[in-house]
CSV table of C-alpha atoms and ligand atoms in Angstrom, one decimal:
chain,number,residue,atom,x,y,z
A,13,UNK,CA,2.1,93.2,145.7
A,14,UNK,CA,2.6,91.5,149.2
A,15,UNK,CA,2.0,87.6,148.8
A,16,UNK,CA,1.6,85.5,152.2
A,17,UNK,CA,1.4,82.0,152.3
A,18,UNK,CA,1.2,79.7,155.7
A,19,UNK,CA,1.8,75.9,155.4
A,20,UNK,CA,3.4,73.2,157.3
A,21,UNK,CA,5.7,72.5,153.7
A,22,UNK,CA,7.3,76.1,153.6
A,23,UNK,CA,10.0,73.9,151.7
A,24,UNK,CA,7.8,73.5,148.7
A,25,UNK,CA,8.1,77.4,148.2
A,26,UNK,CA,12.0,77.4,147.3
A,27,UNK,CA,10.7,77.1,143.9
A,28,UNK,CA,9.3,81.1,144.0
A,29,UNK,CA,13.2,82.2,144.3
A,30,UNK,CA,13.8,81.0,140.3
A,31,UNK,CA,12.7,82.4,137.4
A,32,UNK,CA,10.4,85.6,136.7
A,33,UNK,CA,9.2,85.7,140.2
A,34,UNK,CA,12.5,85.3,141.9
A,35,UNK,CA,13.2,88.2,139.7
A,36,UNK,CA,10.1,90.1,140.8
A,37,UNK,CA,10.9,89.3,144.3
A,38,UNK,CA,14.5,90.4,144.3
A,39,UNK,CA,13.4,93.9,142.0
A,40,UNK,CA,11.0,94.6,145.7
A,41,UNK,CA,7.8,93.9,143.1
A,42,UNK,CA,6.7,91.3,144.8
A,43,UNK,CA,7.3,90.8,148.6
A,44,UNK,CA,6.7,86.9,149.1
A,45,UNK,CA,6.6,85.3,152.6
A,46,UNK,CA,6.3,81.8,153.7
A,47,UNK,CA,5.0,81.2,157.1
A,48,UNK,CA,5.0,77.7,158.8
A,49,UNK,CA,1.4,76.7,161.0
A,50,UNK,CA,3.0,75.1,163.2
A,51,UNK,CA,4.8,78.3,164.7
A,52,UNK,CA,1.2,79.3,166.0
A,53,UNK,CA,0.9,76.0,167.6
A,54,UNK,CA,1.5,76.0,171.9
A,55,UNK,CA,1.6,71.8,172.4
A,56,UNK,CA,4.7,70.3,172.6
A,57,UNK,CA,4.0,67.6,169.2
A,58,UNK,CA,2.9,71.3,166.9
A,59,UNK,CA,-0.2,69.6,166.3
A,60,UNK,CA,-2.3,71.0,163.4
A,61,UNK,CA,-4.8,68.5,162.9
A,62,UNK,CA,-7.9,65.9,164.6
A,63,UNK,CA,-10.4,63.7,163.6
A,64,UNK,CA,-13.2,65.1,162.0
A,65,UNK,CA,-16.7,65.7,164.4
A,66,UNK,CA,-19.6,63.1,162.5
A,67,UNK,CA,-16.7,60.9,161.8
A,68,UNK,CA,-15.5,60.4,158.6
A,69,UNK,CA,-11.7,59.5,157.2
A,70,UNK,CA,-8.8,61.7,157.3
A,71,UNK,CA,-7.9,64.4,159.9
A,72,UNK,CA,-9.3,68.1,160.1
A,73,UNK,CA,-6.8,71.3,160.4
A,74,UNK,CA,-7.7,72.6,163.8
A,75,UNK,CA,-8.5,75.9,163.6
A,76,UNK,CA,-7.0,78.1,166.4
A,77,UNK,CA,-3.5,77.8,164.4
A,78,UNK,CA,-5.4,78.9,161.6
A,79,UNK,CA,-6.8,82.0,163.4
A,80,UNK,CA,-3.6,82.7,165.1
A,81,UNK,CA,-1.6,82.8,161.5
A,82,UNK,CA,-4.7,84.5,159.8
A,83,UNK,CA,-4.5,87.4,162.7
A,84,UNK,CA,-1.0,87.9,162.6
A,85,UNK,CA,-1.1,88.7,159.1
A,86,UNK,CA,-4.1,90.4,158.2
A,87,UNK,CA,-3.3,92.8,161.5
A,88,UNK,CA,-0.7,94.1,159.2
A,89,UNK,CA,-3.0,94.8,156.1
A,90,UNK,CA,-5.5,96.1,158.9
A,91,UNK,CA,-3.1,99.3,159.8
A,92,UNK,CA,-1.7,99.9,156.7
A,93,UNK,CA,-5.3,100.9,155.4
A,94,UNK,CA,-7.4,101.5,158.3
A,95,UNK,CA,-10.0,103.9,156.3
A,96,UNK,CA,-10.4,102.2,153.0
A,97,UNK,CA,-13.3,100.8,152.5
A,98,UNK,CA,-13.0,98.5,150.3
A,99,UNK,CA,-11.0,95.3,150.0
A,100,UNK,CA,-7.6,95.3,151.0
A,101,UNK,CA,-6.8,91.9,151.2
A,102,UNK,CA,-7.9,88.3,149.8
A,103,UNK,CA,-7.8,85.2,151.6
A,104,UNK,CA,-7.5,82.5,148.8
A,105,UNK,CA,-7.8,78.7,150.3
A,106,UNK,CA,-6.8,76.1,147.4
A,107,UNK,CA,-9.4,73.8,147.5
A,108,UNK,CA,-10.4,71.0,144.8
A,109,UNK,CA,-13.9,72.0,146.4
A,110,UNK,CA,-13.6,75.9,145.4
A,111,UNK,CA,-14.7,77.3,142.1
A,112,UNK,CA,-12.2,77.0,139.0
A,113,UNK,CA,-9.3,79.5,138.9
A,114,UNK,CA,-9.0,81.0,135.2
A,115,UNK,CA,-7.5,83.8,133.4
A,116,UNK,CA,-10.1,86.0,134.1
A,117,UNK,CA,-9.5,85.0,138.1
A,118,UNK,CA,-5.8,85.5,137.7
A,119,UNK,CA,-6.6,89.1,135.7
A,120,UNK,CA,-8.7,90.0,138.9
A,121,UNK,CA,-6.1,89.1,141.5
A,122,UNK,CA,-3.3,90.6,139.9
A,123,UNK,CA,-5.6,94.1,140.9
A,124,UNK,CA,-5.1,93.0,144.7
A,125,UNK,CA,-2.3,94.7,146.7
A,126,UNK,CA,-2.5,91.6,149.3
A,127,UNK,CA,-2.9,88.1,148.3
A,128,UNK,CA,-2.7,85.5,152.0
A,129,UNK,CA,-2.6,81.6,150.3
A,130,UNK,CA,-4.0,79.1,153.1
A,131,UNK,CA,-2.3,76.3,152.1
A,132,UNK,CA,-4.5,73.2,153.8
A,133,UNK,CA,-3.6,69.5,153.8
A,134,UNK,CA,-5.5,66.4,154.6
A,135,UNK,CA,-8.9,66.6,154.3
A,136,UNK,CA,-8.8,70.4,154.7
A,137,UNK,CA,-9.5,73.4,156.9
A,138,UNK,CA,-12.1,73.6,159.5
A,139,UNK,CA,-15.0,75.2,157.6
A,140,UNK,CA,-14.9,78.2,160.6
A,141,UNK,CA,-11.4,79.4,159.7
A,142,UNK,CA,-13.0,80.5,156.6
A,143,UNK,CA,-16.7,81.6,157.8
A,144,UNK,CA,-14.4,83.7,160.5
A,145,UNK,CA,-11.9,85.2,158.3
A,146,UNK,CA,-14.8,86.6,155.8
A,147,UNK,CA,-16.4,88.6,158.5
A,148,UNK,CA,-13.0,90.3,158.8
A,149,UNK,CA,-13.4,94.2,157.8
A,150,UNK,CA,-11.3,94.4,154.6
A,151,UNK,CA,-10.9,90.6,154.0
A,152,UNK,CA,-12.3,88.5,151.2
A,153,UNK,CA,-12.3,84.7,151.2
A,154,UNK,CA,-12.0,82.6,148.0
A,155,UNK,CA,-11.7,79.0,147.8
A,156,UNK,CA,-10.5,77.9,144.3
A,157,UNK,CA,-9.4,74.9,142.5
A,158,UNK,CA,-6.5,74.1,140.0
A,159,UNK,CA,-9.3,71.7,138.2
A,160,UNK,CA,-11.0,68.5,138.4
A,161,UNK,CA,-8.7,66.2,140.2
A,162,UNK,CA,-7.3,65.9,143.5
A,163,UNK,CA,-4.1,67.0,144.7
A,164,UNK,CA,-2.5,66.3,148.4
A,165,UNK,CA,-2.7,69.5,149.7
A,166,UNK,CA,-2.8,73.2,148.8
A,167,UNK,CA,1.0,74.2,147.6
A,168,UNK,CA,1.6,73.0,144.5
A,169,UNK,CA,-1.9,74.9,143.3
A,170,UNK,CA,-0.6,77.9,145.4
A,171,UNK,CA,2.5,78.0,143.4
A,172,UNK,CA,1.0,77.4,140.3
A,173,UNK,CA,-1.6,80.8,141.2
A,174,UNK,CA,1.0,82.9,142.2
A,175,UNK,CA,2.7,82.2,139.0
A,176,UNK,CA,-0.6,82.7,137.0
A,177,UNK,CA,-1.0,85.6,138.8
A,178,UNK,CA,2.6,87.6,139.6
A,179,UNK,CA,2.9,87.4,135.4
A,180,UNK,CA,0.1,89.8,135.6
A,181,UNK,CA,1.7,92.5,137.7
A,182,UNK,CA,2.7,95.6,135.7
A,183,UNK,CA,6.1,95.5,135.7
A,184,UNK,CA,6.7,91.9,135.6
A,185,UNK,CA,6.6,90.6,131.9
A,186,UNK,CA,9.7,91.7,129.8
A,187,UNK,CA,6.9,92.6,126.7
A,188,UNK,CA,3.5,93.3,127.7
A,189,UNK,CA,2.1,92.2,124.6
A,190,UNK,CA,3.4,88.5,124.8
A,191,UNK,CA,0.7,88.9,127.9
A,192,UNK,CA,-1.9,89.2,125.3
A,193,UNK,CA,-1.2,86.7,122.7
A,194,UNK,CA,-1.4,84.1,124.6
A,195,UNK,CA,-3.6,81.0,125.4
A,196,UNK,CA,-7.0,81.9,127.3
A,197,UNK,CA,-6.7,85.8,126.7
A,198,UNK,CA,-8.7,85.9,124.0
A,199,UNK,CA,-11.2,83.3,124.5
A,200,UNK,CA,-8.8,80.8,121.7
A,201,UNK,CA,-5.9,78.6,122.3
A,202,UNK,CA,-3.0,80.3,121.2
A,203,UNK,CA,-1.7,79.6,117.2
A,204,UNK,CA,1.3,77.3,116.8
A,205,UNK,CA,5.1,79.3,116.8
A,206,UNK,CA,8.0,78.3,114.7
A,207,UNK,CA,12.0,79.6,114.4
A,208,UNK,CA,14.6,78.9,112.5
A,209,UNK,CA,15.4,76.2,110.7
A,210,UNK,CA,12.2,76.4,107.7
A,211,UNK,CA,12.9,73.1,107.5
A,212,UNK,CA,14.0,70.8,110.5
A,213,UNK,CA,13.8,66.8,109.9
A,214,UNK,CA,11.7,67.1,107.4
A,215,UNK,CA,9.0,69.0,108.7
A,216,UNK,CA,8.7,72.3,106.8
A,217,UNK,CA,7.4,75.5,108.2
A,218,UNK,CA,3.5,76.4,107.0
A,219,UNK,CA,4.8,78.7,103.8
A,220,UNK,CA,2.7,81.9,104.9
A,221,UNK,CA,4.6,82.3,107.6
A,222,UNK,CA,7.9,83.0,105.8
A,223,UNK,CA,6.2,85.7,102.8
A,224,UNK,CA,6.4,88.7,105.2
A,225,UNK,CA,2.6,89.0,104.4
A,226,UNK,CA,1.2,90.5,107.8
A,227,UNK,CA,-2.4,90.6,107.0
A,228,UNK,CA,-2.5,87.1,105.6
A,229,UNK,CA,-0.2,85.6,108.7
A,230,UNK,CA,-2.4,87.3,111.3
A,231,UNK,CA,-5.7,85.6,109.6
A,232,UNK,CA,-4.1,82.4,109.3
A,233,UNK,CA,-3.2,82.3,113.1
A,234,UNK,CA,-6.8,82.8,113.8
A,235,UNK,CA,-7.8,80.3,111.7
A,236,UNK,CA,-5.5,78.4,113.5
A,237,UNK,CA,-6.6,79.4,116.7
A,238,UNK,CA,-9.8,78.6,116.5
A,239,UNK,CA,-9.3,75.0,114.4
A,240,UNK,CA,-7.0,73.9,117.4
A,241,UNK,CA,-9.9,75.4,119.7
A,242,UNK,CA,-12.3,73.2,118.2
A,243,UNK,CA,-10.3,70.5,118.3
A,244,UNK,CA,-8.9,69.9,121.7
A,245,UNK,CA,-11.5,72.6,123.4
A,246,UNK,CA,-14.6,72.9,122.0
A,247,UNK,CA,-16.1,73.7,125.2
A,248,UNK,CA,-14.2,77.0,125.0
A,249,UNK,CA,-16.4,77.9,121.8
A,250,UNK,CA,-19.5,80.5,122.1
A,251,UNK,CA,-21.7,77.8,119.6
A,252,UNK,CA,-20.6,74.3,120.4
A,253,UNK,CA,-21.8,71.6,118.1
B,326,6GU,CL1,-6.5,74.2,144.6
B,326,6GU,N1,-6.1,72.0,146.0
B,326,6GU,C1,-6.0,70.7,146.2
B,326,6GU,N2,-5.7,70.2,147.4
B,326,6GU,N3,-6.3,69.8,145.3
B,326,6GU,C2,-6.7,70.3,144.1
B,326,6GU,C3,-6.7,71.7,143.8
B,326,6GU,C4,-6.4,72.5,144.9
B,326,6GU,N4,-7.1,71.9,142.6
B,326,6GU,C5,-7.3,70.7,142.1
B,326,6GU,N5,-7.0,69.7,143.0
């Protein structure tokens, strides 16, 4: 999979050189790379952003960087499948105004050979980089959000999707199965996990788990899974009360 991101913070992507996607990066699974906006600027200061037109606080990212990034990269998706049809790359613009990224999301962009992360900042994109970028043969746009609250700008939920999502990639995750016994897959939050010690400051391990019972320990993890569901999320549940 070929991730692109353009920022002014290219900085705040050290991060993707540690852990499972480093690895992925440095196996050729994943080819990452960061691009800075203000390279496609031509003014002397790099400028990126202006006041908004109706007024308004905050400062607007002008768009002709934008377009200038966006063609540069999507030129190269453009010849390496000129004939497909179909989608051959999405345009995903973090956005606390976009719809919610989920599981199901992540599970659907992990399918996409070339992810391009617009990373925005102050009050966000002008609206045309987007409308522009859609009508591009080839080229989805998706604006999504981390959740309901407001971050600076659009890295730290980039980072956090291209984890989400690089997991996902065949290839990526030591044991597949740990990929489906986890929070969200399902529907349920994931059961509680213990190790060695059984007992540890005086809390003891739930006894089922140490009989060797299979049958019994997979029921009482659903149970689990859905008490703790009901619990903390109850808006996860098909009937809520
Ligand atoms: Cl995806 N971006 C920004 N800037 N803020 C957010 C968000 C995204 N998700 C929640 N808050």
């Amino acid at each position: 999979m070929r991730i692109d991101i353009v920022t002014i913070f290219p900085e705040f992507f050290g991060v993707l050189d540690v852990s499972l996607v480093g690895k992925a990066r440095q196996s050729g699974l994943l080819d990452v790379r960061v691009h800075d906006l203000r390279d496609y600027t031509h003014d002397r200061h790099r400028t990126v952003d202006d006041t908004p037109y109706g007024g308004g606080a905050g400062m607007v990212m002008k768009p002709e960087p934008w377009g200038e990034a966006l063609d540069a990269i999507l030129a190269v998706a453009d010849q390496t499948e000129p004939q497909d049809p179909g989608v051959s790359s999405v345009v995903i613009v973090p956005s606390p105004a976009g719809r919610p990224f989920t599981q199901k999301e992540a599970r659907d962009l992990a399918t996409v050979d070339h992810l391009v992360f617009a990373c925005g900042r102050y009050e966000g994109i002008d609206q045309r980089v987007m409308d522009h970028a859609a009508t591009r043969p080839g080229v989805e746009v998706r604006e999504i959000s981390l959740g309901d609250y407001v971050l600076n700008g659009g890295e730290v939920a980039a980072i956090a999707m291209i984890e989400a999502v690089g997991r996902l990639v065949p290839g990526m995750v030591g044991n597949p199965e740990s990929l489906t016994e986890e929070s969200h897959e399902d529907g349920l939050l994931e059961y509680p996990s213990y190790t060695k010690p059984s007992a540890w400051r005086g809390h003891e391990v739930p006894a089922i788990l140490l009989g060797g019972n299979h049958g019994a320990i997979a029921a009482w993890r659903h149970d689990q899974q859905v008490e703790r569901t009901r619990r903390v999320r109850p808006d996860l549940l098909p009937d809520q009360p």
